[in-house]
PDB file of C-alpha atoms in Angstrom:
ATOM      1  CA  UNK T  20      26.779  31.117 -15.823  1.00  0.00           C
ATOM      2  CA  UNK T  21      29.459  32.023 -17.945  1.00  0.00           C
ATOM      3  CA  UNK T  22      32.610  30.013 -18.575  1.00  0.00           C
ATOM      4  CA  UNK T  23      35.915  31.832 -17.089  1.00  0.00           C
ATOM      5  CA  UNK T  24      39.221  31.712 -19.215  1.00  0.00           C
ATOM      6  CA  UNK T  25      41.687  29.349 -18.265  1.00  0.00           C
ATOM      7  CA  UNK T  26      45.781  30.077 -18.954  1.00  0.00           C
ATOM      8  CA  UNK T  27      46.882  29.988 -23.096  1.00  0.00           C
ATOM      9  CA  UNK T  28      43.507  31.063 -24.180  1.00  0.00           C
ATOM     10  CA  UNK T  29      41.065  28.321 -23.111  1.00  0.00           C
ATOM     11  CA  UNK T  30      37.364  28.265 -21.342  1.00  0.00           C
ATOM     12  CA  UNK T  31      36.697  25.772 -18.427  1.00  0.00           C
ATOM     13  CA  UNK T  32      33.114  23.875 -19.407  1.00  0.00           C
ATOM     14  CA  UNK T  33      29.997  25.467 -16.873  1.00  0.00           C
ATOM     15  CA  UNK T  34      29.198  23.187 -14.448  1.00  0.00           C
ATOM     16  CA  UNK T  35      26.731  20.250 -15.744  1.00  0.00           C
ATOM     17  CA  UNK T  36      22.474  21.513 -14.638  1.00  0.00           C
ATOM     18  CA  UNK T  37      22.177  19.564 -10.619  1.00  0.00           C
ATOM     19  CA  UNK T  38      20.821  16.371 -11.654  1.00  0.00           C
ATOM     20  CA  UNK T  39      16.650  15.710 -10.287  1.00  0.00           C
ATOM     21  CA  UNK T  40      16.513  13.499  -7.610  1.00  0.00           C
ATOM     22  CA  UNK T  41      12.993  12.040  -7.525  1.00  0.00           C
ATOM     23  CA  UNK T  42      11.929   9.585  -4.497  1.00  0.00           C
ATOM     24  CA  UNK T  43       8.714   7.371  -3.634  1.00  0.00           C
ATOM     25  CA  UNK T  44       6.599   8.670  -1.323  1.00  0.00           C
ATOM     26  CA  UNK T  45       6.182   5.670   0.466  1.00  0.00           C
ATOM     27  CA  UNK T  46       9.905   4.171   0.880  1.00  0.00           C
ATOM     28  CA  UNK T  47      12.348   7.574   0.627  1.00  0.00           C
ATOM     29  CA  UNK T  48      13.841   5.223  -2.277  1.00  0.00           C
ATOM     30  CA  UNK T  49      14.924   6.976  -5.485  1.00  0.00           C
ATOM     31  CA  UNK T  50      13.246   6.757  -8.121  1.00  0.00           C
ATOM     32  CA  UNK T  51      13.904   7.485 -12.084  1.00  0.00           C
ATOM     33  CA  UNK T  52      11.100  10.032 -12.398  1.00  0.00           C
ATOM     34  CA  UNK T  53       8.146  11.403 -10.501  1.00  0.00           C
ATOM     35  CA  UNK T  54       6.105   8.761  -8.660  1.00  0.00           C
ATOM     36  CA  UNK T  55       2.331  10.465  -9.340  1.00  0.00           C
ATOM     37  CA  UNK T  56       0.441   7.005  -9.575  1.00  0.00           C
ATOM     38  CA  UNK T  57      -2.415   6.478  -6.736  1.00  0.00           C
ATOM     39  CA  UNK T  58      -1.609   3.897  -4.181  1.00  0.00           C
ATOM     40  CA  UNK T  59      -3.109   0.595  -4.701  1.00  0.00           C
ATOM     41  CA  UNK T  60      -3.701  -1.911  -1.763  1.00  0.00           C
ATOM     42  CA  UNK T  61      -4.592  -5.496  -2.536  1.00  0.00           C
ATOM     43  CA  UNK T  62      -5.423  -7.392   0.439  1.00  0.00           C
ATOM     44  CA  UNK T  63      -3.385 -10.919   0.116  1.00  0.00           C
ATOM     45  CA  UNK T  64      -4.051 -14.518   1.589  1.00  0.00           C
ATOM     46  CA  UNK T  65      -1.813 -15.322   4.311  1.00  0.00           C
ATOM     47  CA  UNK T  66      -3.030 -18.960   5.114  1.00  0.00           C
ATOM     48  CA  UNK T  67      -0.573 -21.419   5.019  1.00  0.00           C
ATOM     49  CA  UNK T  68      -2.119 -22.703   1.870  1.00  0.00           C
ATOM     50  CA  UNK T  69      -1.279 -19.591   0.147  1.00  0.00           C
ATOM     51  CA  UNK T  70       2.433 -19.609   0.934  1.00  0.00           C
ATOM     52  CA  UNK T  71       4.326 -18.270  -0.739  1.00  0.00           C
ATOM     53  CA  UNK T  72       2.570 -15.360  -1.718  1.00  0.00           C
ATOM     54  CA  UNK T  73       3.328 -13.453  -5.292  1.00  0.00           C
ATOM     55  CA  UNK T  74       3.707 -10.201  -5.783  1.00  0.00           C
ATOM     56  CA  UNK T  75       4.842  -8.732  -2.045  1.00  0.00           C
ATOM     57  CA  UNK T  76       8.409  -8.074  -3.008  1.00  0.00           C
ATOM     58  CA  UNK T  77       7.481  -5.307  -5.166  1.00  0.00           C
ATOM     59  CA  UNK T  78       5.312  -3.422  -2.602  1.00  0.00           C
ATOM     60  CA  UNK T  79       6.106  -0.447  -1.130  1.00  0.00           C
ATOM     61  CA  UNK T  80       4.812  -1.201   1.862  1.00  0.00           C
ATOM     62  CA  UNK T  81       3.588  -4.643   3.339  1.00  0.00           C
ATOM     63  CA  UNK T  82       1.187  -4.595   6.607  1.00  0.00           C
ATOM     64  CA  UNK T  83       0.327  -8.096   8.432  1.00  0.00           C
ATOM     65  CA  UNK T  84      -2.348  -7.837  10.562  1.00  0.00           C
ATOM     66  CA  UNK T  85      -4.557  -9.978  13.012  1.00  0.00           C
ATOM     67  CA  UNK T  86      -7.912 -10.921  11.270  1.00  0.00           C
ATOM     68  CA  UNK T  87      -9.761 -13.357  13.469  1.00  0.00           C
ATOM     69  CA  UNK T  88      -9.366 -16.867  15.084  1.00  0.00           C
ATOM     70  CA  UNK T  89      -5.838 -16.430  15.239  1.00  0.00           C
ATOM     71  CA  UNK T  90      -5.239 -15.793  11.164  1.00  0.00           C
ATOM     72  CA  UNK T  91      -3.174 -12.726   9.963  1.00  0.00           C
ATOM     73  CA  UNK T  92      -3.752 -11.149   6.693  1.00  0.00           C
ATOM     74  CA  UNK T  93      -1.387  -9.332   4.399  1.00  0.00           C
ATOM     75  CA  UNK T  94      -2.436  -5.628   3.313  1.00  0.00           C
ATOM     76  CA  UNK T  95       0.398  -4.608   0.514  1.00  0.00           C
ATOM     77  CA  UNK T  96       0.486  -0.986  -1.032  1.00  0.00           C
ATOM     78  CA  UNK T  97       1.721  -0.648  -4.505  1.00  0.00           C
ATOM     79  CA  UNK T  98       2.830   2.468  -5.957  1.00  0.00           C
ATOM     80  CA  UNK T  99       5.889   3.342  -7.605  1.00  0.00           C
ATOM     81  CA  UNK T 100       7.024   0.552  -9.366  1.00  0.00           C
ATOM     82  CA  UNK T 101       5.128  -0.941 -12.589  1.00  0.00           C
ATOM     83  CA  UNK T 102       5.504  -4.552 -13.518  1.00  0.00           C
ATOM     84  CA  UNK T 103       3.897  -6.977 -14.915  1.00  0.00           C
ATOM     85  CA  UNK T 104       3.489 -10.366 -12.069  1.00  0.00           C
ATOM     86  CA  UNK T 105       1.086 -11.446 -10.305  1.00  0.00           C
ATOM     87  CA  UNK T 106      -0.099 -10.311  -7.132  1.00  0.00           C
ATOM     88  CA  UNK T 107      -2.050 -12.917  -4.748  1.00  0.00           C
ATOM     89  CA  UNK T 108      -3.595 -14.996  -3.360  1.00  0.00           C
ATOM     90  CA  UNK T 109      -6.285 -12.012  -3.073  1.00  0.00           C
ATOM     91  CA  UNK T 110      -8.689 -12.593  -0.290  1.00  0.00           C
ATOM     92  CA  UNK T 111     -11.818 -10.265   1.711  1.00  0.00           C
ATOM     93  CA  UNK T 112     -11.639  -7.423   3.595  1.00  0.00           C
ATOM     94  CA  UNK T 113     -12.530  -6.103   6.664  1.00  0.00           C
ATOM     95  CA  UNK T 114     -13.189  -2.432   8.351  1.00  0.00           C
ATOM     96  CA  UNK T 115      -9.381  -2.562   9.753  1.00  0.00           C
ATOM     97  CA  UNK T 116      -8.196  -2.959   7.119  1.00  0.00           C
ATOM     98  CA  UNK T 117     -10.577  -0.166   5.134  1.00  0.00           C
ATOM     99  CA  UNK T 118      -9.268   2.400   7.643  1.00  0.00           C
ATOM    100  CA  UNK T 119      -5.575   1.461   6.658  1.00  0.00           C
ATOM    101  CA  UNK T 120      -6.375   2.186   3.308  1.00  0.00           C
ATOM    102  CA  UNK T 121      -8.201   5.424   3.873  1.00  0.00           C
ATOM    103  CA  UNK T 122      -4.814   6.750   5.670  1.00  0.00           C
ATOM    104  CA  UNK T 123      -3.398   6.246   2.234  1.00  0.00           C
ATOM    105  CA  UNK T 124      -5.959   7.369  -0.443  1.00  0.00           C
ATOM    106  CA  UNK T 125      -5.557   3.671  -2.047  1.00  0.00           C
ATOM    107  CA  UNK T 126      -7.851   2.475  -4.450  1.00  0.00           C
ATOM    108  CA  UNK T 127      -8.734  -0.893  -2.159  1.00  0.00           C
ATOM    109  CA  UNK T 128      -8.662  -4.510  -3.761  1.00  0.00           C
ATOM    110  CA  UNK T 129     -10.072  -7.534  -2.317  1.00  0.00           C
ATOM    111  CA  UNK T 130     -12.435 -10.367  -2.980  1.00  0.00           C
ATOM    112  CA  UNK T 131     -15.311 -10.058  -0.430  1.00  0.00           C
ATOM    113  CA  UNK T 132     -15.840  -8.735   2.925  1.00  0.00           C
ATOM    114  CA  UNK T 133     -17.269  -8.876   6.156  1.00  0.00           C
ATOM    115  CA  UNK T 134     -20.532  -7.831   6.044  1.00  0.00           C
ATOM    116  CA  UNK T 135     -19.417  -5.003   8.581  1.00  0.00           C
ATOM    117  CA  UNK T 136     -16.396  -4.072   5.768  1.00  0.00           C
ATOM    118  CA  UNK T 137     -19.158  -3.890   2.923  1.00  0.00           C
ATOM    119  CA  UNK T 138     -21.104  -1.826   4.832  1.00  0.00           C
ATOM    120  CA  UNK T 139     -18.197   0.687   5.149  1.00  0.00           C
ATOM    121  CA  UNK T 140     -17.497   0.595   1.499  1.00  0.00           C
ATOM    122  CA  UNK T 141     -20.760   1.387   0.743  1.00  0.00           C
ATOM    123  CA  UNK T 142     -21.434   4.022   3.302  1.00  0.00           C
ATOM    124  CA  UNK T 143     -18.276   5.897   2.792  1.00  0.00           C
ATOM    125  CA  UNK T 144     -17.956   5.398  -1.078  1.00  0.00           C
ATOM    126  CA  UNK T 145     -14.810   4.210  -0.479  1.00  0.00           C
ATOM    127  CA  UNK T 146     -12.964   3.593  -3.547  1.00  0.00           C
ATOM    128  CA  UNK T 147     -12.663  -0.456  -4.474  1.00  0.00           C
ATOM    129  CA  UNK T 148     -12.311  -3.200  -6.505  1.00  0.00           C
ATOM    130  CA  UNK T 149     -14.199  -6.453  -5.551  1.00  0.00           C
ATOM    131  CA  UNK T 150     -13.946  -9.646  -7.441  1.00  0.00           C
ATOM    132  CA  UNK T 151     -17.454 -10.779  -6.241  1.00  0.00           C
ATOM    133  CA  UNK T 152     -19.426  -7.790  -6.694  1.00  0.00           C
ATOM    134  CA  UNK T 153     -17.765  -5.150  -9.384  1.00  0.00           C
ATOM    135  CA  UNK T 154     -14.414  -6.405 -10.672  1.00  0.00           C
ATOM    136  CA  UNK T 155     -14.402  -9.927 -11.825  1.00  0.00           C
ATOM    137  CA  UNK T 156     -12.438  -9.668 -14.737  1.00  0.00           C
ATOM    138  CA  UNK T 157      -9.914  -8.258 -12.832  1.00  0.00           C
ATOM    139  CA  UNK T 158      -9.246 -11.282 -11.487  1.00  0.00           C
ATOM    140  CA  UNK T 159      -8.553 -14.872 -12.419  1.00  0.00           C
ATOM    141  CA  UNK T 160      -8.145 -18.284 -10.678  1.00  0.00           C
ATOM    142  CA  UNK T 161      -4.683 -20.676 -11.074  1.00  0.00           C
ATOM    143  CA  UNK T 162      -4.860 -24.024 -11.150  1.00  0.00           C
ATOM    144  CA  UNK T 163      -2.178 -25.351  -8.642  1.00  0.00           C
ATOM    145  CA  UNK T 164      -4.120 -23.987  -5.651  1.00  0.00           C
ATOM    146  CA  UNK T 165      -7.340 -24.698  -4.330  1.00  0.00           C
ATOM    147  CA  UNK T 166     -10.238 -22.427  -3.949  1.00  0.00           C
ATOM    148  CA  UNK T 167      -9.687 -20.025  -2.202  1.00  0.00           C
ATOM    149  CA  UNK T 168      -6.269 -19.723  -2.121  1.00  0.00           C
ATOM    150  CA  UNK T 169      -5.752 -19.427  -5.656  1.00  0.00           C
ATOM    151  CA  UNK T 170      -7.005 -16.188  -6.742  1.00  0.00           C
ATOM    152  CA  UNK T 171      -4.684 -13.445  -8.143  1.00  0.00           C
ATOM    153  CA  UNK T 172      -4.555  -9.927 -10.055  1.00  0.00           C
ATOM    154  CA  UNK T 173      -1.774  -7.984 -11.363  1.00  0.00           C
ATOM    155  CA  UNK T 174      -1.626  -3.976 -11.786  1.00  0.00           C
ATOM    156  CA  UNK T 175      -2.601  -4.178 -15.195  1.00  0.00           C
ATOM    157  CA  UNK T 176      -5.835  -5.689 -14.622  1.00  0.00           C
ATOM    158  CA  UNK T 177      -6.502  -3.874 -11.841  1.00  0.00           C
ATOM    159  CA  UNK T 178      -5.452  -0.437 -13.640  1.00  0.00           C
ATOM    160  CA  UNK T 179      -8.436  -1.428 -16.555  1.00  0.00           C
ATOM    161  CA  UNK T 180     -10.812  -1.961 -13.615  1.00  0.00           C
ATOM    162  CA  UNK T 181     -10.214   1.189 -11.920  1.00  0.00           C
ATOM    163  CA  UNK T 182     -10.656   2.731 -15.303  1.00  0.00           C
ATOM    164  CA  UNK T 183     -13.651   1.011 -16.389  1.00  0.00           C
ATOM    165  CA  UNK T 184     -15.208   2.344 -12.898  1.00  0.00           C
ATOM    166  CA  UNK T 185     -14.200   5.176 -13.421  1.00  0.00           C
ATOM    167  CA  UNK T 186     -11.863   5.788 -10.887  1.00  0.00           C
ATOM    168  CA  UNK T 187      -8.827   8.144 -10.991  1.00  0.00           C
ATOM    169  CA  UNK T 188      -5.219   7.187 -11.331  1.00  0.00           C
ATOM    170  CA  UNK T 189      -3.175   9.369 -10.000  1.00  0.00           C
ATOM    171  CA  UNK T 190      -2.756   9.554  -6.483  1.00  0.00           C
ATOM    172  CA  UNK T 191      -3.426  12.794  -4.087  1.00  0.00           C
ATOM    173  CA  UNK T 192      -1.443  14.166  -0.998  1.00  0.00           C
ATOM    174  CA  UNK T 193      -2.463  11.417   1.944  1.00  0.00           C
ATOM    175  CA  UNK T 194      -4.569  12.700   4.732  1.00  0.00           C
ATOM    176  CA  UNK T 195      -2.270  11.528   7.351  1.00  0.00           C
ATOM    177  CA  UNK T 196       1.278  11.328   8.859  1.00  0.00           C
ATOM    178  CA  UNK T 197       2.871   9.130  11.278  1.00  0.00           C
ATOM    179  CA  UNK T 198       4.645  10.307  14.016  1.00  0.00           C
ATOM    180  CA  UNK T 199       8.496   8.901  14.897  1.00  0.00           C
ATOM    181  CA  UNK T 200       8.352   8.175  18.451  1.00  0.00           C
ATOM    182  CA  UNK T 201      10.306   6.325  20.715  1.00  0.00           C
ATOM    183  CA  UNK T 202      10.368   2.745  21.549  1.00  0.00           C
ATOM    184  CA  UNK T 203       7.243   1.491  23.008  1.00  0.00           C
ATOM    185  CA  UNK T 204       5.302   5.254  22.756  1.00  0.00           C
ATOM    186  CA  UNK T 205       2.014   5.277  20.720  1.00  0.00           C
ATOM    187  CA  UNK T 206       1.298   6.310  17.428  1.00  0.00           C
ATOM    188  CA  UNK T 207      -1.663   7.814  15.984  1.00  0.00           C
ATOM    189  CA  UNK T 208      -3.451   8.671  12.543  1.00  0.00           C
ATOM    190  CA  UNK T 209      -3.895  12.064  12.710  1.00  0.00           C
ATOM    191  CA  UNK T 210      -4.725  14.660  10.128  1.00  0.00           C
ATOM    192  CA  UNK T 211      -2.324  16.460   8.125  1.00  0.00           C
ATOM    193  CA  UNK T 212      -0.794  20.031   9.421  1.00  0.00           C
ATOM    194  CA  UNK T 213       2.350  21.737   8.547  1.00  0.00           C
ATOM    195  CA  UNK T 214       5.068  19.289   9.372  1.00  0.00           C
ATOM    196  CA  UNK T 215       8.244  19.902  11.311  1.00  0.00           C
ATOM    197  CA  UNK T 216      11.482  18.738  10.066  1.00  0.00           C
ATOM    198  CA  UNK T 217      12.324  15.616  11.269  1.00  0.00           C
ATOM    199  CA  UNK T 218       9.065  14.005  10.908  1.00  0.00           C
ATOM    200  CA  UNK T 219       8.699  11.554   8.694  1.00  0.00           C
ATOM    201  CA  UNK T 220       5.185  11.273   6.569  1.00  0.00           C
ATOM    202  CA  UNK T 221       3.691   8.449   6.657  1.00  0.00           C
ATOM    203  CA  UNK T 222       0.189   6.596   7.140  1.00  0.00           C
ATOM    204  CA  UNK T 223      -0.227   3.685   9.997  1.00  0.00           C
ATOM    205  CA  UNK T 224      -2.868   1.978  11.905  1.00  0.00           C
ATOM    206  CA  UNK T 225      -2.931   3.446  16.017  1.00  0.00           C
ATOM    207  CA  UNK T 226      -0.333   1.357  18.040  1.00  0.00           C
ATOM    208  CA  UNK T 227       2.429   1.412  20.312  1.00  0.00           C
ATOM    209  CA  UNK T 228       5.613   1.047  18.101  1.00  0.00           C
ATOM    210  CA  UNK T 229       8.463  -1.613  19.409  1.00  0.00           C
ATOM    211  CA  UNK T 230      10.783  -0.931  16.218  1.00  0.00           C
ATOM    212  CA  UNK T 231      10.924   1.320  12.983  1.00  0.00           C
ATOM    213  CA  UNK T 232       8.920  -1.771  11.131  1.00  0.00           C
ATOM    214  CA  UNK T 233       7.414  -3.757  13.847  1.00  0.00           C
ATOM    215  CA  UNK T 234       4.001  -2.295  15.609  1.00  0.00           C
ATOM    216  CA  UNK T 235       1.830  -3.539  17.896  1.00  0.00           C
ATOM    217  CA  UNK T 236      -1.283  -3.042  20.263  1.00  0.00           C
ATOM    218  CA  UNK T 237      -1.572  -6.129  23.080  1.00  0.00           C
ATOM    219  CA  UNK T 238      -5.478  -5.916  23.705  1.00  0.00           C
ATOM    220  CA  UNK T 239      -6.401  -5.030  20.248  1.00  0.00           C
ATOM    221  CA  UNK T 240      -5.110  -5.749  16.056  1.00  0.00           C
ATOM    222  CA  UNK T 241      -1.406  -6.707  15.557  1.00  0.00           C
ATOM    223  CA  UNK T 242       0.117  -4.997  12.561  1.00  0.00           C
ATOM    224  CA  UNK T 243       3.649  -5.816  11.552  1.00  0.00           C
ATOM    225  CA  UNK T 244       4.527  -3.381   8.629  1.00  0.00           C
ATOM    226  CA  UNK T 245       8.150  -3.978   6.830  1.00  0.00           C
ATOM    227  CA  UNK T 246       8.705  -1.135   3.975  1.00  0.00           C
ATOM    228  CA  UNK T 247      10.251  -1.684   0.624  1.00  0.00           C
ATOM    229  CA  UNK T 248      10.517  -4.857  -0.072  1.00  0.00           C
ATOM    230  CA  UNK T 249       9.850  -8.506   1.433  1.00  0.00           C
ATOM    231  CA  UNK T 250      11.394 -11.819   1.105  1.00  0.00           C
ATOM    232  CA  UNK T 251       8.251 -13.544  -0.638  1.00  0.00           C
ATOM    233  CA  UNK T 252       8.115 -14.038  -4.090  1.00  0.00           C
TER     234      UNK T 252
END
């Protein structure tokens, strides 16, 4: 675009380029640049023991679900924002919480499993990072909490495990997308077609939806999923 002449000889500037407007995939937040990293889930303690819980206010997306005997368990995705804390206390995982992952192409981090979950892993190569079985120095134990509420990671550790297994970094388009429904309808996983405007994309576990960030099924798992960012430290 040229510039046009302006009265007694002068040039008005061009317009300054449109400036990018990059945003993460998993919050609709801006972002400074392209957000290309693979989505990392850490499954984290939820005991009372392990209160408060590090890490979760940098997630993108937090899940608490029902594990068993009453217990919920935290499953946090981590993808467009780097830093250096700690993320914890890191506990086992389960096939529930395996299928969550799946939905988002996350490289899966835990310590242990359910014999059911390690069955899954195995059968289904699922990508992983396991503190007991492949990733121990991607890990480490504090010494203000008591086994086994004090075991932690951080995204540089668990970006040197992934790479020592050989596993890839940057993320891929998820399988998935959720669809917006109305209060107290049903939501499904369900494979990924050509989307029509309005919908938003994103990856959840089956269950009726009471809210934009509150889900839940009444004979089956409870997940409670906040986006963005959460009040623990």
């Amino acid at each position: 675009m040229t510039a046009e002449p302006l009265p007694g000889g002068g040039e008005t500037p061009p317009p300054a380029p449109a400036k990018a407007v990059y945003r993460a995939p998993l919050t609709g937040l801006e972002t400074p640049e392209p957000v290309t990293r693979r989505p990392v889930m850490v499954m984290v303690n939820n005991h009372p023991a392990a209160r408060p819980q590090s890490g979760l206010s940098q997630a993108d997306l937090v899940y608490e679900c029902l594990a068993e005997g009453e217990i919920t368990r935290l499953v946090a995705i981590f993808q467009s924002r780097s830093f250096p804390d700690p993320i914890g206390p890191v506990r086992s995982i389960r096939p529930y919480f395996i299928e969550l992952g799946k939905g988002f192409g996350a490289l899966q981090v835990h310590a242990g499993g359910s014999p059911d979950g390690y069955a899954q892993l195995e059968r289904e190569h699922i990508p992983e990072l396991d503190e007991i079985t492949n990733a121990g120095p991607s890990f480490w134990r504090e010494s203000f909490r008591k086994a086994p509420h004090n075991l932690y990671t951080n995204l540089e550790k668990i970006g040197a495990g992934a790479e020592r297994r050989g596993r890839r970094a940057r993320g891929r388009r998820s399988r998935y997308f959720l669809l917006r429904m109305g209060a107290g309808k049903r939501c499904k996983l369900r494979r990924r077609r050509p989307v029509p405007g309005g919908m938003r994309k994103s990856p959840s576990c089956s269950a009726p939806i009471k809210s934009v960030t509150r889900m839940t099924r009444p004979a089956g798992r409870i997940c409670a999923r906040s986006t963005g960012t959460s009040t623990s430290t």
